Backbone as CSV, one residue per row, in Angstrom:
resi,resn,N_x,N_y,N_z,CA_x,CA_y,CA_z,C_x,C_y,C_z
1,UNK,5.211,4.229,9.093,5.459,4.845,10.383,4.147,5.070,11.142
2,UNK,3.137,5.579,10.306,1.925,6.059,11.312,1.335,4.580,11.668
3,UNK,1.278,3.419,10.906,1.169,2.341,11.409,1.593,1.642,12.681
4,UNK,2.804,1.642,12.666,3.905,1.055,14.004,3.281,2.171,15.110
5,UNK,3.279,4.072,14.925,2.806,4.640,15.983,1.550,4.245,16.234
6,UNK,0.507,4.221,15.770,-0.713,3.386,16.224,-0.901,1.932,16.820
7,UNK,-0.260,1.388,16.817,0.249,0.118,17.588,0.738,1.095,19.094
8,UNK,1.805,1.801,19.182,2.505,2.207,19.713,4.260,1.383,19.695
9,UNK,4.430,1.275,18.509,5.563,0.531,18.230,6.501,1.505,17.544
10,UNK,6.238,2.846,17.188,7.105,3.785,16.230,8.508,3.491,16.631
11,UNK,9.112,3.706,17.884,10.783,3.821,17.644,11.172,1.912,17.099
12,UNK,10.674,0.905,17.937,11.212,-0.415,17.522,10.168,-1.237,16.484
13,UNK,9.593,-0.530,15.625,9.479,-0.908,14.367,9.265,-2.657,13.793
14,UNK,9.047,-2.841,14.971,8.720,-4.850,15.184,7.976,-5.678,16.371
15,UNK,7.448,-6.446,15.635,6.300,-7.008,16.757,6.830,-7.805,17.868
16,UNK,6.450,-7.219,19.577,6.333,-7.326,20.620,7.107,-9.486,20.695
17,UNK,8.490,-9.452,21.171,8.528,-11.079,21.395,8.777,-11.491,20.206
18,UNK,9.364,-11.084,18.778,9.370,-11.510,17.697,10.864,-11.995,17.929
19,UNK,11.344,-12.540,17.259,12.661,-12.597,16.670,13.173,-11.838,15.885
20,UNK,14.622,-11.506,15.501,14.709,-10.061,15.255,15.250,-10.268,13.307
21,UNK,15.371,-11.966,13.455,15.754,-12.215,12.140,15.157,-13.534,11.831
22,UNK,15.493,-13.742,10.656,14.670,-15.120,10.021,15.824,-15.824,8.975
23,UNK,15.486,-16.881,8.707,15.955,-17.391,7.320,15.708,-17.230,6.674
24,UNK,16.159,-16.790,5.276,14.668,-16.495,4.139,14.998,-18.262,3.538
25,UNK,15.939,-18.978,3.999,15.158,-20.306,3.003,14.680,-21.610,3.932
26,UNK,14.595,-20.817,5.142,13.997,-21.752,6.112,14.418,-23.343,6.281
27,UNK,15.536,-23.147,6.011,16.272,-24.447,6.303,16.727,-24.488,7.950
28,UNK,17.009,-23.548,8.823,17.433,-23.145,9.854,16.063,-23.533,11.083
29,UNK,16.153,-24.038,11.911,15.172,-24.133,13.227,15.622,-22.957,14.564
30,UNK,15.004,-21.807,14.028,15.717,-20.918,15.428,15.800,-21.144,16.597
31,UNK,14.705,-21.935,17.016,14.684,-22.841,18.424,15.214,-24.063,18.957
32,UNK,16.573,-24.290,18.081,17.205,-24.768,18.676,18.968,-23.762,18.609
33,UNK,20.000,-24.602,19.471,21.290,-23.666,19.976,21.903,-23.461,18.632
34,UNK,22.241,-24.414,17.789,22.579,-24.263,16.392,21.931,-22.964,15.171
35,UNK,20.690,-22.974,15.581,19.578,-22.251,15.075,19.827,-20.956,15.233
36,UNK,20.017,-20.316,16.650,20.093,-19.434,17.186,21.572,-18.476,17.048
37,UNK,22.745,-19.534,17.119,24.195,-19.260,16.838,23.722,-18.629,15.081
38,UNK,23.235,-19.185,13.927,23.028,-19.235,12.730,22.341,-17.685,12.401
39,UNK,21.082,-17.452,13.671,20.412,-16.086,13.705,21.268,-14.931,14.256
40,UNK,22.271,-15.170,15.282,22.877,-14.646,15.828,24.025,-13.918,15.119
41,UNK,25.023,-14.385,13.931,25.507,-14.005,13.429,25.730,-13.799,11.916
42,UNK,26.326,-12.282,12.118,25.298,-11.106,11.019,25.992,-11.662,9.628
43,UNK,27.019,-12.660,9.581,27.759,-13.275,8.167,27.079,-14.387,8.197
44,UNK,25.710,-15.029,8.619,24.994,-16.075,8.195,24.191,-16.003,7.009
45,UNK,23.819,-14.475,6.668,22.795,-14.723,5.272,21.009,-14.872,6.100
46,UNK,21.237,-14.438,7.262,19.797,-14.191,8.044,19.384,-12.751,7.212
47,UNK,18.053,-12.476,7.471,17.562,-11.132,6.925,16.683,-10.989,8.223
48,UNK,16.497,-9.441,8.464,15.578,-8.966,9.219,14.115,-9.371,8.947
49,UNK,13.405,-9.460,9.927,12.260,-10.428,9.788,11.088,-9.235,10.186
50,UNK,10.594,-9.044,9.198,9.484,-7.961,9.084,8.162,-7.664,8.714
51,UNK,7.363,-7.438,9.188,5.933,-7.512,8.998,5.656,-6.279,7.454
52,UNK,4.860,-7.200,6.591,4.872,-6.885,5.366,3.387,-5.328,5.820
53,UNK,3.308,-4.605,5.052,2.171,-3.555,5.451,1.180,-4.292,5.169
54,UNK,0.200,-4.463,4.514,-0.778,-5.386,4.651,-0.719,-6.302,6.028
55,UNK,0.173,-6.999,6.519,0.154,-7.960,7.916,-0.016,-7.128,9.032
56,UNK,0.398,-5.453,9.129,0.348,-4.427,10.415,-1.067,-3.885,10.273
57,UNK,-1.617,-3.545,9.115,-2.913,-3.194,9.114,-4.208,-4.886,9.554
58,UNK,-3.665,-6.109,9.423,-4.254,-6.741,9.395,-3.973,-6.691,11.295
59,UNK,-2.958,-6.761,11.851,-2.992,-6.966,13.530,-3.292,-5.585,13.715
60,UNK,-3.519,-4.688,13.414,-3.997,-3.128,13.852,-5.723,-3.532,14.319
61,UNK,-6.194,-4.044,12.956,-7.605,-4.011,12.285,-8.462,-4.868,13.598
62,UNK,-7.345,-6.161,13.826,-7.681,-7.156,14.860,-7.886,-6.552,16.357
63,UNK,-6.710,-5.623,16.462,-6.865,-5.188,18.038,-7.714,-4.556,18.095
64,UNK,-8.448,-3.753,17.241,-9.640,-2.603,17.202,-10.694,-3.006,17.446
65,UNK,-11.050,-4.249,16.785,-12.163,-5.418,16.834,-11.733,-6.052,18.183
66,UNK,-10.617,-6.249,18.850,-11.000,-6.878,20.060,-11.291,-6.127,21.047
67,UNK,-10.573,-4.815,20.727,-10.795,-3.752,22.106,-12.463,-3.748,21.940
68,UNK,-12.899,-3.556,20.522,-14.625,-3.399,20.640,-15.424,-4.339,20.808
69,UNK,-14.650,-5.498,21.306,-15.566,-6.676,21.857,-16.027,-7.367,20.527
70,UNK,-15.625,-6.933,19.425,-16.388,-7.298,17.660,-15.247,-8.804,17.834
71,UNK,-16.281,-9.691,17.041,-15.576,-10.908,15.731,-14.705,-10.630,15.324
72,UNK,-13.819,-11.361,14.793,-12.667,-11.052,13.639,-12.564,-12.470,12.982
73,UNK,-12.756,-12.330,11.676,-12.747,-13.253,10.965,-11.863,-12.385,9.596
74,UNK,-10.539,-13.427,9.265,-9.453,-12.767,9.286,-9.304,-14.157,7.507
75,UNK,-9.070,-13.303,6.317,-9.544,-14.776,5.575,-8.239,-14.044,3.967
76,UNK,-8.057,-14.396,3.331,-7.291,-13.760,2.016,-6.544,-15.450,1.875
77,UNK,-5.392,-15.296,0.780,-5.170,-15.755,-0.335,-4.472,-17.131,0.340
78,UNK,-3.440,-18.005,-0.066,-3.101,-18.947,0.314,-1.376,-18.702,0.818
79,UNK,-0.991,-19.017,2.005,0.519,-18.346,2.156,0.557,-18.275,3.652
80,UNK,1.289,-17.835,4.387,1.384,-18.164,6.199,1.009,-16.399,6.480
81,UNK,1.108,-15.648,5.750,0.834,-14.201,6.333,-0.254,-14.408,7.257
82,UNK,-1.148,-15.127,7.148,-2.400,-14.776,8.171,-1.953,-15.233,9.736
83,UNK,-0.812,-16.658,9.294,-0.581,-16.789,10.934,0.342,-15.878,11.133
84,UNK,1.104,-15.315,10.427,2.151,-14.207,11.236,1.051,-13.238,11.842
85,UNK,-0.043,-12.792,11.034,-0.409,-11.618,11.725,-1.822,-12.261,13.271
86,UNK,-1.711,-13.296,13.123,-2.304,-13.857,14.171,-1.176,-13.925,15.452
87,UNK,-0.491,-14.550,15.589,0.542,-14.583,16.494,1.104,-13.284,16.645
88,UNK,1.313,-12.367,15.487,1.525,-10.923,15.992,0.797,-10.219,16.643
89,UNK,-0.790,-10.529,16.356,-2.053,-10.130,17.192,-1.897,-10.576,18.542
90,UNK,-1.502,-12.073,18.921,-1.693,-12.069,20.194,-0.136,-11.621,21.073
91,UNK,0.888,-11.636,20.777,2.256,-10.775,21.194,1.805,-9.499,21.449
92,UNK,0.869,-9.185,20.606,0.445,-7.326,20.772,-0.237,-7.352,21.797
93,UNK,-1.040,-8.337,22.374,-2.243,-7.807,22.813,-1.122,-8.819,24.843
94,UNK,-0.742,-9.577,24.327,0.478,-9.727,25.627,1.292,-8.449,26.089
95,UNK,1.786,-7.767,25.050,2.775,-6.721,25.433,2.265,-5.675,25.752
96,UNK,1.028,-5.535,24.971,-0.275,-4.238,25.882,-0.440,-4.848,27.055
97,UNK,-0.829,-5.706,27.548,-1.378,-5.904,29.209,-0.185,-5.877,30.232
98,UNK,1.448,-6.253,29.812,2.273,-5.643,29.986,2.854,-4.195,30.560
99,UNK,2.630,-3.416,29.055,2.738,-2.109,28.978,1.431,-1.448,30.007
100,UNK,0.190,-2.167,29.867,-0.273,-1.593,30.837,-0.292,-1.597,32.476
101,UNK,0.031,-2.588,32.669,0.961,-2.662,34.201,1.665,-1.907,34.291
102,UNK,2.472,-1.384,33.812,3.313,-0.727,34.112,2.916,0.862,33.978
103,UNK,2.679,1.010,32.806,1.988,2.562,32.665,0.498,3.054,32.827
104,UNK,-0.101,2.046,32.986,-1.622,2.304,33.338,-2.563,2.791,32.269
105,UNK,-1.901,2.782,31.060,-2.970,2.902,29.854,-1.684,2.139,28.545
106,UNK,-2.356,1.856,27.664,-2.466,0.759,26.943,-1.633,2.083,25.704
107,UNK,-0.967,1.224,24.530,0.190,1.869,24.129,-0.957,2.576,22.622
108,UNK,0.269,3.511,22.034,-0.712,3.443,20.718,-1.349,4.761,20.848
109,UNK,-2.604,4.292,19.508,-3.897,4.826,19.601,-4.761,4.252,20.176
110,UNK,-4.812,2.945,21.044,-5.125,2.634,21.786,-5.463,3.546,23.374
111,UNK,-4.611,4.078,23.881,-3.815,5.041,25.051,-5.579,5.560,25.704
């Protein structure tokens, strides 16, 4: 929880533009109409698609380093977590410039 509130994500608990479910055997292409009908309904055997804790501290860690103008060099084991939390990094940092249009300061502990 204190994670997602530091993002400023506490009540919807998922990254900014995500999809709200996945396949877990990735046989399914969500981007297409078939795909989507398959995500869409809740007797398909879809699971909620969720950022593991390690992946929220890794796009937390990133926005901190970009707000401070710092590098990020972003490196661990072999597996796609790093691009989820890359593409979650940049959805975050879309839905902040967003959020800040509209509210005039940036969400989070960011704010």
């Amino acid at each position: 929880d204190e994670l997602w509130a530091r993002l400023g994500l506490k009540e919807k608990k998922a990254i900014p533009m995500f999809q709200k479910y996945t396949d877990p055997d990735a046989v399914i292409e969500p981007w297409t109409d078939e795909g989507e009908r398959w995500l869409n309904n809740p007797d398909s055997g879809r699971e909620p698609l969720r950022a593991r804790w390690h992946q929220l501290v890794g796009i937390l860690r990133m926005l901190q380093r970009a707000f401070q103008g710092d590098a990020v060099l972003l490196m661990d084991g072999v597996g796609i977590g790093k691009t989820f939390q890359v593409i979650g990094f940049i959805a975050c940092l879309a839905w902040f410039r967003s959020h800040f249009e509209v509210h005039k300061k940036f969400p989070g502990s960011f704010g």
